[in-house]
Every structure is written in structure tokens, then in C-alpha cells.
XYZ file of C-alpha atoms in Angstrom:
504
model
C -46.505 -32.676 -40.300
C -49.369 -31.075 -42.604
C -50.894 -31.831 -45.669
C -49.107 -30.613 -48.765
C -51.318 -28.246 -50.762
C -51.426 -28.975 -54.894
C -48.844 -26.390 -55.355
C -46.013 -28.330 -53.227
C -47.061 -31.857 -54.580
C -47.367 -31.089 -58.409
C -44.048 -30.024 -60.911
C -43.154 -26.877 -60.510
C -43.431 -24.246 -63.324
C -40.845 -23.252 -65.443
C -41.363 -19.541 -64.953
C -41.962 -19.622 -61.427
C -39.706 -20.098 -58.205
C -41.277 -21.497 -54.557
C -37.951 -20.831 -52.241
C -38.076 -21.862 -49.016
C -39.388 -19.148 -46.563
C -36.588 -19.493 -44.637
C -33.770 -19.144 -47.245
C -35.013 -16.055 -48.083
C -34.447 -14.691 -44.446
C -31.042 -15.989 -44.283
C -29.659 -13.194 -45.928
C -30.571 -10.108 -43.362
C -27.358 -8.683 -41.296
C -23.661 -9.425 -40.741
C -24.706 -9.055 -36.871
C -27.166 -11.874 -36.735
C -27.452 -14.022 -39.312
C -30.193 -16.189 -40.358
C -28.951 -19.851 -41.496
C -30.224 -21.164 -44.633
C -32.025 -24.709 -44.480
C -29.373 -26.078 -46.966
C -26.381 -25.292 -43.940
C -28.383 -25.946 -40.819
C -28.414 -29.696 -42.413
C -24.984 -29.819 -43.423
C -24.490 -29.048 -39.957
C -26.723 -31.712 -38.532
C -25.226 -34.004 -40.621
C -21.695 -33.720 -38.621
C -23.861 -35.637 -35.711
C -24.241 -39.083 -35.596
C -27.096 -40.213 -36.845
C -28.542 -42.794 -35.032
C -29.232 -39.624 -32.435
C -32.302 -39.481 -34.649
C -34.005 -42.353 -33.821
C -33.300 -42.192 -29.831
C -36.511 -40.993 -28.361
C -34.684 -39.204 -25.046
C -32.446 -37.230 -26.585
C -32.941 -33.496 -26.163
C -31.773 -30.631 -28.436
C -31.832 -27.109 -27.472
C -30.987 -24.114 -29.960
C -29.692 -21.073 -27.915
C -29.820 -18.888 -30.137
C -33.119 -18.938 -31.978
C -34.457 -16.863 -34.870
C -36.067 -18.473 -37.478
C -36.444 -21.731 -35.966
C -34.862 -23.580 -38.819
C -32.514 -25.618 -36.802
C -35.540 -27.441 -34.920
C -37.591 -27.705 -38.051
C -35.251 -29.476 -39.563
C -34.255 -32.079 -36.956
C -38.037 -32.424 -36.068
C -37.777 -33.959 -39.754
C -34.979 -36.442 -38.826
C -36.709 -37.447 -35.830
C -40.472 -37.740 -37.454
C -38.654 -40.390 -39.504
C -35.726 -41.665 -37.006
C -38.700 -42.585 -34.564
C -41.443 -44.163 -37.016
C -40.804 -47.513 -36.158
C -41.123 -46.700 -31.883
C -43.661 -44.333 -32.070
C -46.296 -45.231 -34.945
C -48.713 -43.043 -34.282
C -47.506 -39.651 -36.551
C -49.793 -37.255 -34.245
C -48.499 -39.038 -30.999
C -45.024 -38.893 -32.310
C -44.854 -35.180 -33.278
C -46.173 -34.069 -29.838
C -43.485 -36.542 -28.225
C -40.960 -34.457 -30.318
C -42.041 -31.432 -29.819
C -43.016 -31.551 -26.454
C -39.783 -33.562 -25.050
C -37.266 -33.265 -27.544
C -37.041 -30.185 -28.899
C -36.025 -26.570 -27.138
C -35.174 -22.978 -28.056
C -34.421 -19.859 -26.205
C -35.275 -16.678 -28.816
C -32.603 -13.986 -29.331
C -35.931 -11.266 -29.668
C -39.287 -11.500 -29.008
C -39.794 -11.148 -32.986
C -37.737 -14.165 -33.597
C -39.172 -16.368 -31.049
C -43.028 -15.341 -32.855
C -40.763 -16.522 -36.606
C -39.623 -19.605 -34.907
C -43.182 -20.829 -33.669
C -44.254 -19.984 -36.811
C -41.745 -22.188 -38.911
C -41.678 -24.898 -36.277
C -44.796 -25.300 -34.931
C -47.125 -24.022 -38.374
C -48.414 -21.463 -35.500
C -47.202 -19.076 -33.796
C -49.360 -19.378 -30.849
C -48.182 -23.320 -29.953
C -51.311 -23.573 -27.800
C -53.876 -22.622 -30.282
C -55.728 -25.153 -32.754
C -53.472 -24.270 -35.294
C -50.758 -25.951 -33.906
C -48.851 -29.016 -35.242
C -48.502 -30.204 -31.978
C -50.617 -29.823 -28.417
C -49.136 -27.431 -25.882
C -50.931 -25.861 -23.252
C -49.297 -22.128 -23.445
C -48.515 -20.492 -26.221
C -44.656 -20.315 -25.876
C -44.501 -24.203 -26.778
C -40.885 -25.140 -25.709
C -39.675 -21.624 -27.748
C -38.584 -18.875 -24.951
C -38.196 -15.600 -24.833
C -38.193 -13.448 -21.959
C -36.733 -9.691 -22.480
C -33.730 -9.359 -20.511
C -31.216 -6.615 -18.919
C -27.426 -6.102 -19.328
C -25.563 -5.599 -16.269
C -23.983 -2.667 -16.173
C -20.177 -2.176 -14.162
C -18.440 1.219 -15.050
C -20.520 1.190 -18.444
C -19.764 -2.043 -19.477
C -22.067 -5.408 -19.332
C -20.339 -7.919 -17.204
C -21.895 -10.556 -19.247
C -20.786 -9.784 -22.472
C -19.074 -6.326 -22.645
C -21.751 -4.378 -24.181
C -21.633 -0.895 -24.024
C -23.901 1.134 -22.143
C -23.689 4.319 -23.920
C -24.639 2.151 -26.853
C -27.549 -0.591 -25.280
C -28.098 1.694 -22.047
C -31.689 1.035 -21.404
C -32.634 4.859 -21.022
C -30.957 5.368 -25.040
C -33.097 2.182 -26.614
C -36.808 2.858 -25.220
C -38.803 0.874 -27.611
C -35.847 -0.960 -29.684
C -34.241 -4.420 -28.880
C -31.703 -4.511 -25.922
C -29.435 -7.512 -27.513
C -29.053 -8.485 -23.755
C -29.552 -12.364 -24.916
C -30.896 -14.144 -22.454
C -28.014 -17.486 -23.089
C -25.626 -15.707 -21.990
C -27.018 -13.045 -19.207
C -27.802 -16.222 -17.016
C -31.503 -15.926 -17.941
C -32.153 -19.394 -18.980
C -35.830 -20.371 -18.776
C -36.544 -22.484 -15.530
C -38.703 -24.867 -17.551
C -34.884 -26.308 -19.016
C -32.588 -24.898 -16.402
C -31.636 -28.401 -14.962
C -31.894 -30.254 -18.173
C -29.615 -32.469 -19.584
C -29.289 -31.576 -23.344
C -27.478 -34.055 -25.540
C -27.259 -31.656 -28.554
C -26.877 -27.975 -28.201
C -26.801 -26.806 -31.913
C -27.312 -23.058 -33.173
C -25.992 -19.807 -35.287
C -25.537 -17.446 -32.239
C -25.789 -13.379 -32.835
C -21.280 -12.346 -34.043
C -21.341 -8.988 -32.890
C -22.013 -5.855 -31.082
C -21.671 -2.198 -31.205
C -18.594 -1.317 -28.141
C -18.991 2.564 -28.811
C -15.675 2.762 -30.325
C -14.083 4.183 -32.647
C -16.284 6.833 -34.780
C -18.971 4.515 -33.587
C -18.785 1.778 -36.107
C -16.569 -0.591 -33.730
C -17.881 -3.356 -33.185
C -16.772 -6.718 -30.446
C -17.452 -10.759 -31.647
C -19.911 -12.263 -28.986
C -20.452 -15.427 -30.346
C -17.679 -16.960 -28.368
C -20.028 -16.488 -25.194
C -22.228 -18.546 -26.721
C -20.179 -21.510 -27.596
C -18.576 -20.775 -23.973
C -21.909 -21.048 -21.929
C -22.750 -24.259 -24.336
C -19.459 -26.128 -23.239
C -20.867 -25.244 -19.630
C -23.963 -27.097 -20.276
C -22.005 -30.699 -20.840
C -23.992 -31.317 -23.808
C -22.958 -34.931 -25.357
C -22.678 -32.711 -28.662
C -22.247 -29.017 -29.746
C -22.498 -27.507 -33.404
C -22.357 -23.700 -33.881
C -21.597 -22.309 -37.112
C -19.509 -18.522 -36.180
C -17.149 -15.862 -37.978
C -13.466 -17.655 -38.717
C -11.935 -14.902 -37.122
C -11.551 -15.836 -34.398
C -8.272 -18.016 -35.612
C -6.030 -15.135 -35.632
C -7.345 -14.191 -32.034
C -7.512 -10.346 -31.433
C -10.037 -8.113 -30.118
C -12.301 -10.184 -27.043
C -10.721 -13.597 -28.788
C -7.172 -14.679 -27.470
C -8.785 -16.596 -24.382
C -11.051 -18.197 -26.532
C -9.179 -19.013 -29.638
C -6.369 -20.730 -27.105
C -8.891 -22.666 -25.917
C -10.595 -24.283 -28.828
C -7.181 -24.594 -30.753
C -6.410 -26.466 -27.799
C -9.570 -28.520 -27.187
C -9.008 -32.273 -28.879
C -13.039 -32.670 -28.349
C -13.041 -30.092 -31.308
C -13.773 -33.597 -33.562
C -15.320 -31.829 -36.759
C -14.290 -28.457 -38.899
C -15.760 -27.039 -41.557
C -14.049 -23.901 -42.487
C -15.310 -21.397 -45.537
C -12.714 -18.641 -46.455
C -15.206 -16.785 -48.182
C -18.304 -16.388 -46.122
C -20.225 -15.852 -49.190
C -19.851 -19.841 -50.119
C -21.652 -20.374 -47.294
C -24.225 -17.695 -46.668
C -25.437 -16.134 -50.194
C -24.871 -12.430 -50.084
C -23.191 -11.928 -46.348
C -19.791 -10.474 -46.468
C -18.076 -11.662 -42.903
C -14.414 -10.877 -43.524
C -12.033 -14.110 -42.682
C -14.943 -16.151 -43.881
C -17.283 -18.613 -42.023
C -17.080 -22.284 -40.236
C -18.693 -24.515 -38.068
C -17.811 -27.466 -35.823
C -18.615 -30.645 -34.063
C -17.578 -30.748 -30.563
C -17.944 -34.296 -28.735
C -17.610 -34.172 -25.072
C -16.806 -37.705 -24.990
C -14.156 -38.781 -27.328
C -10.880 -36.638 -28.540
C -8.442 -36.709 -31.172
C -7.261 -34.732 -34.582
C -9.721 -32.995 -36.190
C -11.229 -33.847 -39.417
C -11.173 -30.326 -41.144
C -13.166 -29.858 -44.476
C -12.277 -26.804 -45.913
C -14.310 -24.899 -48.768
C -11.533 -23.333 -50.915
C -11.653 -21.024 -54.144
C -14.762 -23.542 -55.067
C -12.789 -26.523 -54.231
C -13.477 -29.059 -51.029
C -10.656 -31.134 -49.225
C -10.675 -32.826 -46.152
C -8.324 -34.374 -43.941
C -7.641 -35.195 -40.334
C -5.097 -33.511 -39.046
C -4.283 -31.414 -35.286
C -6.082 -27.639 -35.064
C -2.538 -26.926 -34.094
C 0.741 -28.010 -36.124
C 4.065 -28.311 -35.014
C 6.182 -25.216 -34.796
C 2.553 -23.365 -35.167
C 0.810 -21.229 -32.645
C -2.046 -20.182 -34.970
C -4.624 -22.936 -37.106
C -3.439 -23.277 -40.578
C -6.873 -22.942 -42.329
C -5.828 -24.351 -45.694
C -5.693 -28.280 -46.234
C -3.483 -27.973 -49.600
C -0.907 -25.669 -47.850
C 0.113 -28.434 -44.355
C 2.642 -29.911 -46.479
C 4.177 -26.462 -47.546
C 4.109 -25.709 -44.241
C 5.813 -28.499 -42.902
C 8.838 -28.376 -45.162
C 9.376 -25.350 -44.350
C 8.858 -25.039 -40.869
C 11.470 -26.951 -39.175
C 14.302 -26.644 -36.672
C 16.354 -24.635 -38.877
C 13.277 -22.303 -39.638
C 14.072 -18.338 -39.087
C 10.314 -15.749 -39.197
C 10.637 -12.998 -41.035
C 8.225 -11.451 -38.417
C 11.707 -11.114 -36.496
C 12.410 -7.942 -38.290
C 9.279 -6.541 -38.787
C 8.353 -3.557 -36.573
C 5.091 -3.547 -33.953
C 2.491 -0.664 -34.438
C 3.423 2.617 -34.592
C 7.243 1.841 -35.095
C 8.258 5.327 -34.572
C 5.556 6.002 -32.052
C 2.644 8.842 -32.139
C 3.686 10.670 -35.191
C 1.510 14.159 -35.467
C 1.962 17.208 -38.528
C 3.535 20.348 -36.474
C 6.409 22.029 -36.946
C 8.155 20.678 -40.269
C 11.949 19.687 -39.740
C 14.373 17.215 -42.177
C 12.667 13.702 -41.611
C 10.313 13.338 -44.065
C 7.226 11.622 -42.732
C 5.433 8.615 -44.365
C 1.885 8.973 -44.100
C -1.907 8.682 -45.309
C -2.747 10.331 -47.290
C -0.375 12.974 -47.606
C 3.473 12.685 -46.535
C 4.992 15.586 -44.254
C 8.232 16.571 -42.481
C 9.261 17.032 -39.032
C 11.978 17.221 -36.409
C 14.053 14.189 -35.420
C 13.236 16.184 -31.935
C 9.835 15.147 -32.420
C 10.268 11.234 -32.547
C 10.266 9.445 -29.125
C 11.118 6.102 -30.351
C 12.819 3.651 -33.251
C 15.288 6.688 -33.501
C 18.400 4.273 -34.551
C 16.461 3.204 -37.709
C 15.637 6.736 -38.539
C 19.651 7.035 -40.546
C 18.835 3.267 -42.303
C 17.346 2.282 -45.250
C 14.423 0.019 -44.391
C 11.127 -0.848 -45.810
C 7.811 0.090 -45.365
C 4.340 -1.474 -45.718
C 0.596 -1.014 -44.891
C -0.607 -2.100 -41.837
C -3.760 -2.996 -43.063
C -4.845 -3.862 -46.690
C -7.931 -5.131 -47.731
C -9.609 -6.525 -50.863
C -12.623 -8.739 -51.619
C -13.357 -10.990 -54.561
C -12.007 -14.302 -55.894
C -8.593 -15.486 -55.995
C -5.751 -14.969 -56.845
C -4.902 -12.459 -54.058
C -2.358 -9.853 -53.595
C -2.619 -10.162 -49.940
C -0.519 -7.287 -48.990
C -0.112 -3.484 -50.262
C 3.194 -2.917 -52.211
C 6.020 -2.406 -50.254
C 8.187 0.478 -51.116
C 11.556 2.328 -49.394
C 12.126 4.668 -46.401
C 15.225 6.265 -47.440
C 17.442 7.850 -44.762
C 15.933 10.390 -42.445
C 12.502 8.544 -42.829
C 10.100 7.240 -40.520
C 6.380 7.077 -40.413
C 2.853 6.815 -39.326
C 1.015 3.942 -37.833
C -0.192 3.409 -41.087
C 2.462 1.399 -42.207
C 4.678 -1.198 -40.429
C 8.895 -0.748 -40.948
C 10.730 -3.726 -41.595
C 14.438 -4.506 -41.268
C 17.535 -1.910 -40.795
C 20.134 -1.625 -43.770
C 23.108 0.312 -44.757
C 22.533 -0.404 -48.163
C 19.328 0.310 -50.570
C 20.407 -2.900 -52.428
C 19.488 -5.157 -48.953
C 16.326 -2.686 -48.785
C 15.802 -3.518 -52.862
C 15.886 -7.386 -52.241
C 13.636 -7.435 -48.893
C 10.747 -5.720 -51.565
C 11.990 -8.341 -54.316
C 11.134 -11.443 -52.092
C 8.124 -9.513 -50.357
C 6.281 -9.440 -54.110
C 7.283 -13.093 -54.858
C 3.942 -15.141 -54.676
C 6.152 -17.314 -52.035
C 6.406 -14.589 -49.394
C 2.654 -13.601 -49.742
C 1.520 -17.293 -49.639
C 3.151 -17.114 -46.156
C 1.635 -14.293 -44.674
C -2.103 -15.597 -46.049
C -1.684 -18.289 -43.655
C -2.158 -15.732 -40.764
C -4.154 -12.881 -42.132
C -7.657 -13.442 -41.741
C -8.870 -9.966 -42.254
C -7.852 -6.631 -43.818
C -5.548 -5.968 -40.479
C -1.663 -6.879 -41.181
C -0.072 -5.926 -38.034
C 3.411 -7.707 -37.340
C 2.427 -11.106 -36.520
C 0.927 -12.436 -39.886
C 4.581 -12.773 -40.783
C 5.199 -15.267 -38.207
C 4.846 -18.408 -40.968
C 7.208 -16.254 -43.628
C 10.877 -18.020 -43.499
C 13.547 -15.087 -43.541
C 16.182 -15.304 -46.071
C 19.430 -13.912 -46.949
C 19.211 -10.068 -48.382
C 22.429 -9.998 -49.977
C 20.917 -10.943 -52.772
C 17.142 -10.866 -54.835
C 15.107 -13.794 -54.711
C 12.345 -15.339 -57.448
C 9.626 -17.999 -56.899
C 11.390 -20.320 -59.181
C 14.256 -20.344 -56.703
C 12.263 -20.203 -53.340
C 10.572 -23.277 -54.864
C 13.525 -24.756 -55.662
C 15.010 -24.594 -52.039
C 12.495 -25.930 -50.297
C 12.159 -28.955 -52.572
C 8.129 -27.663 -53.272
C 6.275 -30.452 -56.106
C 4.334 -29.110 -58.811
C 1.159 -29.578 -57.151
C 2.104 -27.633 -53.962
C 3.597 -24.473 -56.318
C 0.319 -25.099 -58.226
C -1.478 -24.244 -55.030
C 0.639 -21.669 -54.392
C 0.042 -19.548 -57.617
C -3.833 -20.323 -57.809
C -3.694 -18.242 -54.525
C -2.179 -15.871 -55.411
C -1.317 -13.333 -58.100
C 1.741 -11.809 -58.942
C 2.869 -8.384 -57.845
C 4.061 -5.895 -60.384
């Protein structure tokens, strides 16, 4: 599209580095991040690519901020179309002009995008790659308002006390215009046939100590289904999986959508985007409006790639199993006969809203310091309260490369126990040998395999035991024998064990 200047035609030095521009902005916040050139292709490259050399089709990205996306398919397309449209000047304003559309998540990003895409970032000036008449080119922006209802947006749940216009005089509003039905009139009855983009994750809901934050980037990919686009590529948080806060609706959906054709799913973000820490890792998808089916899922593993077609959603499942090596674990063990574990695991707050006062004979579990209280005190899981049971975290977190531990080490609540809603209690026994096994089989590599299947983040509430098969307590259980039972080969307890590490 320009003329390459002596430094980009001749060998590189040895002591030098040229990055691209745009790799080095792709490594700015966990809220909205930039997508490296190297991604945005492996993206484009889920779309059939004969789309390249059809001279109608339209692409829009969303979600715009450095303009990478329509850079690079402007590059597909200045080659897909050579042979219709010789001319190289005629054939980059065609592109340009007709093919290619953006709506800017700031008015800084939309000035980046021109920039990258059209060499200018006025797209009317002389400057410009390709001949437009304003200086928008087919980039939007337009600054936009939330709508506030009993200090919430109704769009996308943003808080007021947090984006309230009156607060953020002179800073960014994050009311994106995508998904505040602001779409620019120039494209608001076009027919897109690829909607493609990295949309912003997440927002500030003034929880919390303030540092609470709600996913929005299933708006996006909702008002892009809305659109009818023949194809739609977004690359979001994997979170969303395991559901939870703003996500249920949304992950029941897509688990359930057989136009979900393509999945490329990183557990560790940091495969994907050098430097960004997104717990429960990265992915991004194909979705084809037209055809349906299983889902070829590619997933990016402790620096090993497999890919297979299978359904988001296996039998016996509720929740995607995210790793390729692990369906046929899962489907020996998860049969008619199968029994959760989950089933005697507590909810939160097991003994309900536990607070230091008066100190009494139950002795109270709790971060970081234990206390004692009255069994007057306790308004509910009072019958296991005289039991032995077990306690764990509710949440436990760690970053880094495998092997995991995956949860905190379980330990005993002796008689006249209970605890905080900082730890879950599991099962009710007469006997500290039963209580003794349960933590035997919880360390095994087995157990925690299990509960990895479901627990996408640091949280480890009750239901990421759903997938862990309940056995008998009456007596302690190894790997070597779980293995054994369910008939596992060598290559699946490989697996297994390069997941995780053992427990001491």
C-alpha cells in the first residue's frame, strides 16, 4: 500500500530489533486489550478463505483500537482481489471504501486505527492510502452516554457512581457505542458478512473495596449475533465457561449454539497475549450462521496443541470440558453409575454469617486467625457442628506453569467445629478415620484432576466438584488404585500427572 523505505527492504541487523508498531501496543491493560498482529491472523485464518477474493463482502470490527484487524485483512484482500481489480490504487480505495468498517471504542483509538490502517490519521487528507472525502474514513467514533436506571446502565450494567458523567469530566466514559445502540447511520442497515474483533472484558461495578469488576464482552458477541453476520470471530476471557458473575445466560447460550463451528481455547492467557495475566486464560471462535455441527476445538495446553471435533457440551456434562487430552478420562468415568462428590460438599458459608463476639466452646475456623463462640451463635448447618468433617478453601489461587496443586490442603474440623465462609465443609462422619480418607483421596492427583475440569479461576465454591466421582470412605485411596478402577491407559495417567503435582 506504500513504498517500503531501505530499512524494511534490506536484512535486518543483528543488534537491532524493528517490531511491529502494533505488537508493541498489544500489551497495555487486562480491561482492553490490544491484539497482536500474529493472533488477529490466526484468527482470520478460522474464515474461509476464498472470502478474500469476493469483492462484496463487508467486514466490520466493533470494537476498534489499533486497527490491526482491518490492516490485516486489507492485506488478504489487496491480494485476494488482484486478478478483478488490477489497478492497486483503484483496488485499495474499493477496499477501503466498501469493504472495510470500524466503530472506535475511544476517540484515541479511532485516531491509532486511521493511523495503522489508512497510513493517516486524517483519511481525507493527501496522506491517505486511500481517497475519502471526511476524515473519519469508514473508522467511527462518536462519544456516547450510559443510560442510567437506579444507578445502573441498562445497556451494560455500568455503574454510575463509577462512569457517572458528573465523576469523569475530562476522562473516557467506556459507554461503547456497539453496544449503547449508537451504531453509526453510515452502516446501520448494512449487511456485514464478517464481524471480527477483540471487544473491551471488563468494567469497574463499584463493588467490593472498589476493585470489582463485571465481564462485558459478552454484549459484544451478543449485539454481533444480532447483526446476522455470515461469520463472527471474537477472541474474549475463557471465563466465561464456568458461568458466574453477568455470564450464566450467556455461557448457556453459546455452549448450546451448534453454529459455534471453531474453538481455540488458551489456558494460560499469557500463550496468547505476551505479558497479560487474564485468569482462566484466553480463546476465540468461529461462529457460522449458516451451517452447525461439533465443534472443532484446538486447545493450547502446557505448550502443547491438540485438536479435535467434538460437542461444546459432553454427555452427563453441564459445563465445557476445556482440555482435549482429558474427554476420554472423562467419559470413562462419567457414566450411569457415576456418583459427584460435589453431593457432599457444602454451599458458601456452610454455617452461615460467622462474626468474633462473645467466645463460647465451638472453635471457629477462620482467616487468618481461628476464634471461639457459642453454638447459640450459629443459625445454620448445626447437625454437622458434633461430626467430624473436612474443611477446605473456598478460593485458592496460583499462577505459573504446570503441574498444579489446584486446591489448598484440606485439613479436619474436629467436633464442635464450624467455620467461616472462607472455607467450604465437606461430608458428615462419626469417625476421624472416614474424615482421614476423604483428605487421602482429596490430595491424590486423581481427585484434583477432577476438580481442574471446572475451576477456571482462583474461586472454588461447591460446584467445581461436580466432575469428581465420590468413592467409598471406609477406606484410603492412592492414584495407582483410582487408575486402576477406572481402567485409565498410560497415556491418559500421563496426562493426568503432567497436570498436576502431588500434594504432600
Amino acid at each position: 500500500m506504500s513504498k517500503k523505505t531501505n530499512a524494511e527492504t534490506s536484512a535486518p541487523l543483528k543488534t537491532g530489533y524493528n517490531p511491529d508498531i502494533l505488537s508493541c501496543l498489544a500489551n497495555l491493560s487486562n480491561d482492553e486489550v490490544f491484539t497482536p498482529p500474529e493472533v488477529a491472523n490466526a484468527m482470520l485464518d478460522l474464515l474461509p478463505q476464498k472470502i478474500f477474493s469476493d469483492p462484496n463482502a463487508k467486514f466490520l470490527d466493533p470494537a476498534c483500537k489499533s486497527g490491526v484487524f482491518l490492516r490485516e485483512i486489507a492485506k488478504r484482500l489487496i491480494a485476494g482481489l488482484a486478478d478483478k481489480i488490477p489497478n492497486l490504487q483503484k483496488r485499495v480505495d474499493h477496499i477501503f471504501k466498501e469493504q472495510l468498517y470500524a466503530i472506535a471504542i475511544t476517540e484515541l483509538t479511532s485516531l491509532l486505527a486511521r493511523r495503522s490502517v489508512y497510513c493517516s490519521k486524517d483519511a481525507g487528507g493527501k496522506y491517505s492510502v486511500a481517497h475519502f472525502k471526511n476524515r473519519e474514513g469508514n473508522i467511527f467514533y462518536k462519544p456516547t452516554k450510559h443510560l442510567w436506571i437506579n444507578g445502573k446502565c441498562l445497556e451494560c450494567g455500568a455503574s454510575q457512581s463509577e462512569y457517572g458523567d458528573e465523576e469523569r469530566q475530562g476522562l473516557e466514559s467506556h459507554a461503547y457505542q456497539f453496544i449503547h445502540n449508537a451504531i453509526p447511520g453510515e452502516i446501520e442497515n448494512m449487511k456485514f458478512d464478517v464481524i471480527i474483533g477483540n471487544p473491551p472484558y471488563q468494567m469497574s461495578d463499584g463493588g467490593g473495596t472498589g476493585s470489582s469488576a463485571m465481564p462485558i464482552y459478552q454484549y459484544f458477541v451478543n449485539e454481533a449475533k444480532k447483526l446476522k453476520p455470515r461469520y463472527l470471530v471474537m477472541i474474549i476471557p475463557a471465563r466465561w465457561y464456568s458461568g458466574g458473575k453477568g455470564l450464566d445466560d450467556f455461557r448457556k447460550e453459546m455452549l448450546n449454539d451448534k453454529r459455534l463451528r471453531k474453538l481455540v481455547d488458551y489456558f494460560d492467557s499469557e500463550d496468547c497475549f505476551p505479558g497479560i495475566d487474564l485468569s482462566g486464560g484466553v480463546c476465540y471462535f468461529l461462529w457460522n450462521r449458516d451451517k452447525s455441527g461439533e465443534c472443532e476445538i484446538t486447545s493450547i495446553l502446557n505448550k502443547t496443541t491438540t485438536t479435535i471435533n467434538r460437542p461444546l457440551l459432553e454427555d452427563n456434562a453441564d459445563s465445557f470440558i476445556r482440555f482435549n487430552e482429558g474427554i476420554s478420562i472423562f467419559r470413562k468415568i462419567h457414566n450411569t453409575a457415576f456418583r459427584s462428590f460435589e453431593s457432599i460438599v457444602s454451599a458458601r458459608k456452610p454455617f452461615g454469617d460467622i462474626k468474633k463476639s462473645k467466645e463460647g466452646k465451638i472453635k471457629v475456623y477462620a482467616y487468618p486467625n481461628n476464634f471461639s463462640i457459642s453454638e447459640n451463635e450459629i443459625k445454620q448447618g448445626k447437625e454437622l457442628i458434633s461430626k467430624y468433617k473436612v474443611m477446605v478453601a473456598k478460593a485458592y489461587g496460583e499462577r505459573g506453569s504446570f503441574p498444579y496443586l489446584v486446591i489448598g490442603k484440606p485439613f479436619i474440623g474436629e467436633p464442635e467445629s464450624c467455620c467461616t465462609e472462607t472455607y467450604l465443609s465437606i461430608g458428615s462422619f462419626d469417625s476421624i478415620s472416614e474424615a482421614e480418607n476423604v483428605i487421602i483421596y482429596m490430595k491424590t492427583r486423581f481427585f484434583r484432576f477432577f476438580v481442574l475440569f471446572k475451576k477456571n479461576t482462583q474461586n472454588a465454591p461447591k460446584g467445581v466438584y461436580q466432575f469428581v466421582p465420590l468413592q467409598d470412605f471406609s477406606k484410603p485411596w492412592t492414584d495407582e488404585e483410582l487408575y486402576k478402577k477406572y481402567n485409565l491407559s498410560p497415556e491418559e495417567i500421563s496426562f493426568i500427572e503432567s497436570m498436576i503435582r502431588p500434594m504432600e
